[in-house]
Coordinates of C-alpha atoms in Angstrom, one line a residue:
X1 CA -167.8 -67.4 40.1
X2 CA -167.6 -64.0 41.7
X3 CA -164.3 -65.0 43.3
X4 CA -162.9 -66.1 39.9
X5 CA -164.0 -62.8 38.3
X6 CA -162.3 -60.8 41.1
X7 CA -159.1 -62.8 40.7
X8 CA -159.1 -62.2 36.9
X9 CA -159.8 -58.5 37.3
X10 CA -156.9 -58.3 39.8
X11 CA -154.7 -60.0 37.2
X12 CA -155.7 -57.4 34.6
X13 CA -155.0 -54.6 37.1
X14 CA -151.5 -56.1 37.7
X15 CA -150.8 -55.8 34.0
X16 CA -151.3 -52.0 34.2
X17 CA -149.8 -51.3 37.6
X18 CA -146.7 -53.4 37.1
X19 CA -145.4 -50.9 34.5
X20 CA -143.5 -49.1 37.3
X21 CA -141.3 -52.2 37.8
X22 CA -139.0 -51.9 34.8
X23 CA -135.8 -53.6 35.8
X24 CA -135.1 -57.0 34.3
X25 CA -137.9 -56.8 31.7
X26 CA -137.2 -59.6 29.3
X27 CA -140.0 -58.9 26.8
X28 CA -139.5 -56.6 23.8
X29 CA -142.8 -55.9 22.0
X30 CA -141.0 -54.8 18.9
X31 CA -139.6 -58.4 18.6
X32 CA -143.0 -60.0 18.8
X33 CA -143.5 -60.9 15.2
X34 CA -146.1 -63.0 13.4
X35 CA -145.2 -65.1 10.3
X36 CA -145.8 -62.2 7.8
X37 CA -143.8 -59.7 9.9
X38 CA -140.9 -62.1 10.3
X39 CA -140.6 -62.7 6.6
X40 CA -141.2 -59.1 5.7
X41 CA -138.6 -57.9 8.2
X42 CA -135.9 -58.3 5.5
X43 CA -133.3 -60.1 7.7
X44 CA -132.7 -62.8 5.0
X45 CA -129.9 -63.2 2.6
X46 CA -132.1 -64.7 -0.1
X47 CA -134.9 -63.0 -2.1
X48 CA -137.1 -66.1 -1.6
X49 CA -138.1 -67.1 1.9
X50 CA -139.9 -70.3 2.9
X51 CA -141.4 -71.3 6.2
X52 CA -144.2 -73.2 7.8
X53 CA -146.3 -73.7 11.0
X54 CA -148.6 -76.5 12.0
X55 CA -150.6 -78.0 14.8
X56 CA -151.5 -81.7 15.6
X57 CA -154.1 -82.0 18.3
X58 CA -155.9 -84.5 20.5
X59 CA -159.2 -83.5 22.0
X60 CA -161.0 -85.6 24.6
X61 CA -164.5 -84.4 25.6
X62 CA -165.8 -85.8 28.8
X63 CA -168.0 -88.8 28.2
X64 CA -167.3 -89.0 24.4
X65 CA -164.7 -90.4 22.0
X66 CA -161.5 -88.4 21.5
X67 CA -160.4 -86.9 18.3
X68 CA -156.9 -86.8 16.7
X69 CA -156.4 -84.2 14.0
X70 CA -153.8 -82.5 12.0
X71 CA -155.7 -79.3 12.5
X72 CA -153.7 -77.2 10.2
X73 CA -150.4 -77.1 8.2
X74 CA -149.6 -73.7 6.8
X75 CA -146.8 -73.2 4.2
X76 CA -145.3 -69.7 4.2
X77 CA -143.7 -68.1 1.1
X78 CA -142.2 -64.6 0.7
X79 CA -140.3 -62.8 -2.1
X80 CA -138.4 -59.6 -1.8
X81 CA -138.4 -57.9 -5.2
X82 CA -136.2 -55.0 -3.9
X83 CA -135.8 -53.0 -0.7
X84 CA -139.3 -51.6 -1.0
X85 CA -141.5 -54.2 -2.7
X86 CA -142.3 -57.6 -1.1
X87 CA -144.8 -60.4 -1.5
X88 CA -146.1 -62.7 1.2
X89 CA -148.5 -65.7 1.2
X90 CA -149.8 -68.5 3.4
X91 CA -151.2 -71.7 2.0
X92 CA -153.2 -73.5 4.6
X93 CA -154.2 -77.2 4.7
X94 CA -156.9 -77.8 7.3
X95 CA -157.7 -81.2 8.6
X96 CA -155.6 -82.7 5.8
X97 CA -158.3 -82.3 3.2
X98 CA -159.2 -78.6 2.9
X99 CA -156.9 -76.1 1.2
X100 CA -157.1 -72.3 1.6
X101 CA -155.1 -69.2 0.8
X102 CA -154.9 -67.6 4.2
X103 CA -152.9 -64.6 3.2
X104 CA -151.6 -63.2 -0.1
X105 CA -150.5 -59.6 -0.3
X106 CA -148.0 -57.1 -1.7
X107 CA -146.3 -54.8 0.7
X108 CA -144.6 -51.6 -0.5
X109 CA -142.5 -49.4 1.7
X110 CA -143.5 -45.9 0.7
X111 CA -141.6 -44.1 3.4
X112 CA -139.8 -44.8 6.7
X113 CA -143.1 -45.0 8.7
X114 CA -145.5 -45.9 5.9
X115 CA -146.2 -49.2 4.1
X116 CA -148.9 -49.7 1.5
X117 CA -150.4 -53.1 1.5
X118 CA -152.9 -54.8 -0.8
X119 CA -154.4 -58.3 -1.2
X120 CA -155.7 -61.0 1.1
X121 CA -154.9 -59.8 4.6
X122 CA -155.7 -60.4 8.2
X123 CA -158.2 -58.1 9.8
X124 CA -156.4 -56.5 12.8
X125 CA -158.7 -57.3 15.7
X126 CA -157.5 -58.5 19.1
X127 CA -154.4 -60.6 19.6
X128 CA -154.8 -64.1 18.1
X129 CA -156.2 -63.2 14.7
X130 CA -152.8 -61.7 13.8
X131 CA -150.6 -63.8 16.2
X132 CA -152.1 -67.3 15.7
X133 CA -148.9 -69.3 15.2
X134 CA -149.0 -72.2 17.7
X135 CA -145.8 -71.1 19.6
X136 CA -147.3 -67.6 20.2
X137 CA -150.2 -68.5 22.6
X138 CA -150.9 -70.8 25.5
X139 CA -153.5 -73.5 25.3
X140 CA -153.9 -76.3 22.8
X141 CA -156.8 -74.6 21.2
X142 CA -157.0 -70.9 20.5
X143 CA -159.1 -68.9 22.9
X144 CA -162.8 -69.3 22.2
X145 CA -163.3 -65.5 22.1
X146 CA -160.9 -65.6 19.1
X147 CA -163.2 -68.1 17.4
X148 CA -166.7 -67.2 18.1
X149 CA -166.5 -63.4 18.6
X150 CA -163.5 -62.6 16.5
X151 CA -163.8 -65.2 13.7
X152 CA -160.2 -66.2 13.6
X153 CA -158.6 -66.7 11.1
X154 CA -160.4 -63.6 9.8
X155 CA -159.0 -62.4 6.5
X156 CA -160.5 -60.5 3.6
X157 CA -159.4 -58.7 0.4
X158 CA -158.5 -55.1 0.8
X159 CA -155.9 -52.3 0.6
X160 CA -154.5 -49.9 3.2
X161 CA -151.5 -48.6 5.1
X162 CA -149.5 -49.6 8.1
X163 CA -146.3 -48.6 9.9
X164 CA -144.9 -47.5 13.2
X165 CA -143.5 -44.4 14.8
X166 CA -140.8 -45.6 17.2
X167 CA -140.2 -42.1 18.6
X168 CA -143.7 -42.2 20.2
X169 CA -143.8 -46.1 20.4
X170 CA -147.0 -46.3 18.3
X171 CA -147.9 -48.8 15.5
X172 CA -150.8 -48.3 13.2
X173 CA -152.9 -50.1 10.6
X174 CA -155.8 -48.9 8.5
X175 CA -157.5 -50.9 5.7
X176 CA -160.5 -50.9 3.5
X177 CA -161.9 -54.5 3.1
X178 CA -164.8 -56.3 1.6
X179 CA -167.2 -57.3 4.3
X180 CA -168.9 -60.4 5.6
X181 CA -171.3 -62.1 3.2
X182 CA -174.8 -62.0 4.8
X183 CA -177.3 -63.5 2.3
X184 CA -177.8 -65.1 -1.1
X185 CA -180.7 -66.5 -3.0
X186 CA -181.2 -70.2 -2.3
X187 CA -182.4 -71.2 -5.8
X188 CA -185.8 -72.1 -4.5
X189 CA -187.3 -68.6 -4.3
X190 CA -186.0 -68.0 -0.7
X191 CA -183.0 -66.3 0.8
X192 CA -180.3 -68.0 2.8
X193 CA -178.5 -66.3 5.7
X194 CA -174.9 -67.0 6.6
X195 CA -174.9 -65.3 10.1
X196 CA -176.5 -66.9 13.1
X197 CA -176.8 -66.8 16.8
X198 CA -174.5 -69.6 17.8
X199 CA -171.3 -68.3 16.3
X200 CA -172.2 -64.7 15.3
X201 CA -170.4 -63.5 12.2
X202 CA -168.2 -66.5 11.6
X203 CA -170.2 -68.0 8.8
X204 CA -170.0 -64.8 6.8
X205 CA -166.2 -64.8 6.2
X206 CA -165.6 -64.7 2.5
X207 CA -161.8 -65.6 2.7
X208 CA -161.1 -64.1 -0.7
X209 CA -163.2 -66.8 -2.5
X210 CA -165.0 -65.0 -5.3
X211 CA -165.9 -62.4 -2.7
X212 CA -169.0 -60.2 -3.3
X213 CA -168.9 -56.6 -2.4
X214 CA -171.5 -53.8 -2.5
X215 CA -170.0 -51.5 0.1
X216 CA -166.5 -51.4 1.7
X217 CA -165.7 -51.8 5.4
X218 CA -163.1 -50.0 7.4
X219 CA -160.7 -51.6 9.8
X220 CA -158.0 -50.0 11.9
X221 CA -155.7 -50.7 14.9
X222 CA -153.3 -48.8 17.1
X223 CA -150.6 -50.5 19.2
X224 CA -148.7 -48.7 21.9
X225 CA -145.4 -50.2 23.1
X226 CA -143.8 -47.3 25.0
X227 CA -143.8 -49.1 28.4
X228 CA -141.2 -51.9 28.8
X229 CA -142.8 -55.2 28.8
X230 CA -146.3 -53.9 28.0
X231 CA -148.2 -53.7 24.7
X232 CA -151.7 -52.2 24.4
X233 CA -154.0 -52.5 21.4
X234 CA -157.1 -50.6 20.3
X235 CA -159.0 -52.1 17.3
X236 CA -162.0 -51.0 15.3
X237 CA -164.1 -52.5 12.4
X238 CA -167.0 -50.7 10.8
X239 CA -169.3 -51.2 7.8
X240 CA -172.1 -53.2 6.3
X241 CA -172.3 -56.9 5.3
X242 CA -172.4 -57.9 1.6
X243 CA -175.4 -59.5 -0.1
X244 CA -175.6 -61.1 -3.5
X245 CA -176.3 -58.7 -6.4
X246 CA -179.9 -59.8 -7.0
X247 CA -181.0 -59.3 -3.4
X248 CA -178.9 -56.5 -2.0
X249 CA -181.8 -54.1 -2.0
X250 CA -184.1 -56.5 -0.2
X251 CA -185.1 -55.4 3.3
X252 CA -183.0 -57.3 5.8
X253 CA -180.4 -58.6 3.3
X254 CA -177.6 -56.7 5.0
X255 CA -176.7 -55.7 8.6
X256 CA -174.4 -53.0 9.9
X257 CA -171.4 -53.9 12.1
X258 CA -169.5 -51.7 14.6
X259 CA -166.9 -53.7 16.4
X260 CA -164.3 -52.4 18.9
X261 CA -161.5 -54.3 20.7
X262 CA -159.1 -53.7 23.5
X263 CA -156.1 -55.9 24.2
X264 CA -153.0 -56.0 26.5
X265 CA -149.9 -58.2 26.7
X266 CA -147.4 -58.0 29.5
X267 CA -144.2 -59.8 30.5
X268 CA -141.9 -59.4 33.5
X269 CA -139.0 -61.9 34.0
X270 CA -140.8 -65.3 34.1
X271 CA -144.4 -64.0 34.3
X272 CA -146.6 -63.2 31.4
X273 CA -150.2 -62.0 31.1
X274 CA -152.6 -61.0 28.4
X275 CA -156.2 -59.8 28.3
X276 CA -158.7 -58.9 25.6
X277 CA -162.2 -57.4 25.3
X278 CA -164.3 -57.4 22.1
X279 CA -167.7 -55.9 21.6
X280 CA -169.8 -55.7 18.4
X281 CA -173.1 -53.9 17.8
X282 CA -175.1 -55.4 14.9
X283 CA -177.9 -53.3 13.4
X284 CA -181.0 -54.3 11.4
X285 CA -180.9 -57.9 12.8
X286 CA -184.6 -58.1 13.3
X287 CA -185.2 -57.6 9.6
X288 CA -182.4 -60.0 8.8
X289 CA -183.8 -62.7 11.0
X290 CA -187.3 -62.3 9.6
X291 CA -185.9 -62.6 6.0
X292 CA -183.6 -65.6 6.6
X293 CA -185.2 -67.4 9.6
X294 CA -181.9 -67.0 11.5
X295 CA -181.5 -66.1 15.2
X296 CA -178.6 -63.5 14.9
X297 CA -178.2 -61.3 18.0
X298 CA -178.0 -57.6 17.9
X299 CA -174.8 -57.5 20.0
X300 CA -171.9 -60.0 20.6
X301 CA -169.2 -59.6 23.1
X302 CA -166.4 -61.6 24.8
X303 CA -163.3 -61.1 27.0
X304 CA -160.6 -63.2 28.6
X305 CA -157.7 -62.8 31.0
X306 CA -154.7 -65.1 31.2
X307 CA -151.7 -65.4 33.4
X308 CA -148.7 -67.7 32.9
X309 CA -145.4 -68.4 34.8
X310 CA -142.3 -70.0 33.3
X311 CA -141.3 -72.8 35.7
X312 CA -137.7 -73.0 34.3
X313 CA -134.9 -70.6 35.1
X314 CA -134.4 -67.5 33.1
X315 CA -131.8 -67.7 30.3
X316 CA -132.6 -71.2 29.3
X317 CA -133.6 -72.0 25.7
X318 CA -136.4 -74.2 26.9
X319 CA -139.5 -72.7 28.7
X320 CA -142.3 -74.4 30.6
X321 CA -145.3 -72.2 31.2
X322 CA -148.0 -73.1 33.7
X323 CA -151.0 -71.0 32.7
X324 CA -154.7 -70.3 33.5
X325 CA -157.2 -68.4 31.3
X326 CA -160.8 -67.3 32.1
X327 CA -163.0 -66.3 29.2
X328 CA -166.6 -65.3 28.9
X329 CA -168.4 -64.8 25.6
X330 CA -171.9 -64.2 24.5
X331 CA -173.3 -64.2 20.9
X332 CA -176.7 -63.1 22.3
X333 CA -175.4 -60.2 24.4
X334 CA -178.5 -58.4 23.1
X335 CA -181.3 -59.2 20.7
X336 CA -183.9 -57.2 18.7
X337 CA -187.6 -57.6 18.3
X338 CA -189.3 -60.8 19.5
X339 CA -186.1 -62.8 19.5
X340 CA -185.3 -63.9 23.1
X341 CA -181.7 -64.1 24.3
X342 CA -180.6 -67.7 24.2
X343 CA -178.8 -68.6 27.5
X344 CA -176.9 -71.4 25.8
X345 CA -175.0 -68.7 23.8
X346 CA -173.7 -67.1 27.0
X347 CA -170.7 -69.2 27.7
X348 CA -167.6 -69.4 30.0
X349 CA -164.4 -71.4 29.7
X350 CA -161.7 -71.9 32.2
X351 CA -158.5 -73.4 30.7
X352 CA -155.5 -74.4 32.7
X353 CA -152.4 -76.4 31.7
X354 CA -148.8 -76.4 30.6
X355 CA -147.0 -75.1 27.5
X356 CA -143.5 -76.6 27.0
X357 CA -141.2 -74.9 24.5
X358 CA -138.7 -77.7 24.0
X359 CA -136.8 -75.6 21.4
X360 CA -137.4 -72.3 19.6
X361 CA -140.2 -73.1 17.2
X362 CA -141.3 -76.3 18.8
X363 CA -144.0 -76.5 21.5
X364 CA -145.8 -79.3 23.3
X365 CA -149.1 -78.4 25.1
X366 CA -151.5 -80.0 27.5
X367 CA -154.6 -78.5 29.2
X368 CA -158.0 -79.1 30.7
X369 CA -161.0 -76.9 29.9
X370 CA -164.0 -76.4 32.3
X371 CA -166.8 -75.3 30.0
X372 CA -170.2 -74.0 30.9
X373 CA -173.1 -71.9 29.7
X374 CA -176.2 -70.2 31.3
X375 CA -178.7 -72.8 30.0
X376 CA -179.5 -75.3 32.7
X377 CA -181.1 -77.6 30.1
X378 CA -177.9 -78.0 28.0
X379 CA -174.6 -79.6 28.9
X380 CA -171.3 -78.5 27.6
X381 CA -168.7 -81.2 28.2
X382 CA -165.4 -80.4 29.8
X383 CA -162.4 -81.3 27.6
X384 CA -158.9 -82.6 27.9
X385 CA -156.5 -81.4 25.1
X386 CA -153.0 -82.2 24.0
X387 CA -151.1 -80.8 21.1
X388 CA -147.8 -80.4 19.2
X389 CA -147.0 -77.2 17.4
X390 CA -144.1 -76.0 15.1
X391 CA -143.2 -72.7 13.5
X392 CA -140.1 -71.9 11.4

């Protein structure tokens, strides 16, 4: 394990030191757009823009039945009212039977470097929460750090500003959101909690569904892209969770959240790499666990490093990436009071496989995951995965 960690740290160091090698860089960070950015870029002849992305997956855990699933199909719609005002929305169908509005916001270009945005939006934290279309990441499944620590797809209702200053190669985002829902009355005289040790904050996402709010949260991100082939991100999220009106003054009904994230993406010729580190400090968790009977930790953290190499010659439309990713994540990085840290929540995944871009917007993936945790009494099965993804 120490050898793996050393190799991964060396990979991360290469992301930074390779900035001196600038010839033949093929990656332009300004062209790395997600679905909303692509539609809002304005490079369309029509006012109405339609697109979609989707993933169909096969997961085969060791020693168990496999699962076939249309994991998600997302319909994209945009409308340009004029050169300044635009609307964007994503309608997501998960597992064929669940329907969500994943994004729905108005974007107004106030000035050259300033856009005002309001509605249901993605929280800018890490890489995959904003860039989660299946052709934008390696691996059949999204990284576990971007599921358990950053609860992708993490979106909430809010308003804020975003833009970029190309003369200093800096992009920025700053938003006020409603927060995670932490507690509500259970109808039987008790109080239910939505946050727990196994997956941290994920159960508290409100997703714009009759969201409750008693105090706003603040989210911001800076992206630096001044070095050819390299993009660096710094994210922050701060505020309190939200409780139902009738219990918001109850001791332990809310917790405080301070989350920070660092991420890096790099590409040189046929080599690409990315890395991410997320840490969140959670306050008042002892009172929250006492009130709800949950086992929420007082700190969660996760990180991963990934390297990939295109096995096909440069200049070809098709690309075949062989990749490996190491990630470690712990939803009990720390605990308060009498709650002991659960070693089963301290997990590591090693994922290695192939990502075959058979055409722009169409990808076929296959990988194998070696999964483990620090609890000798529990077994996490390794897993074989295959998938098909599209984005247009």
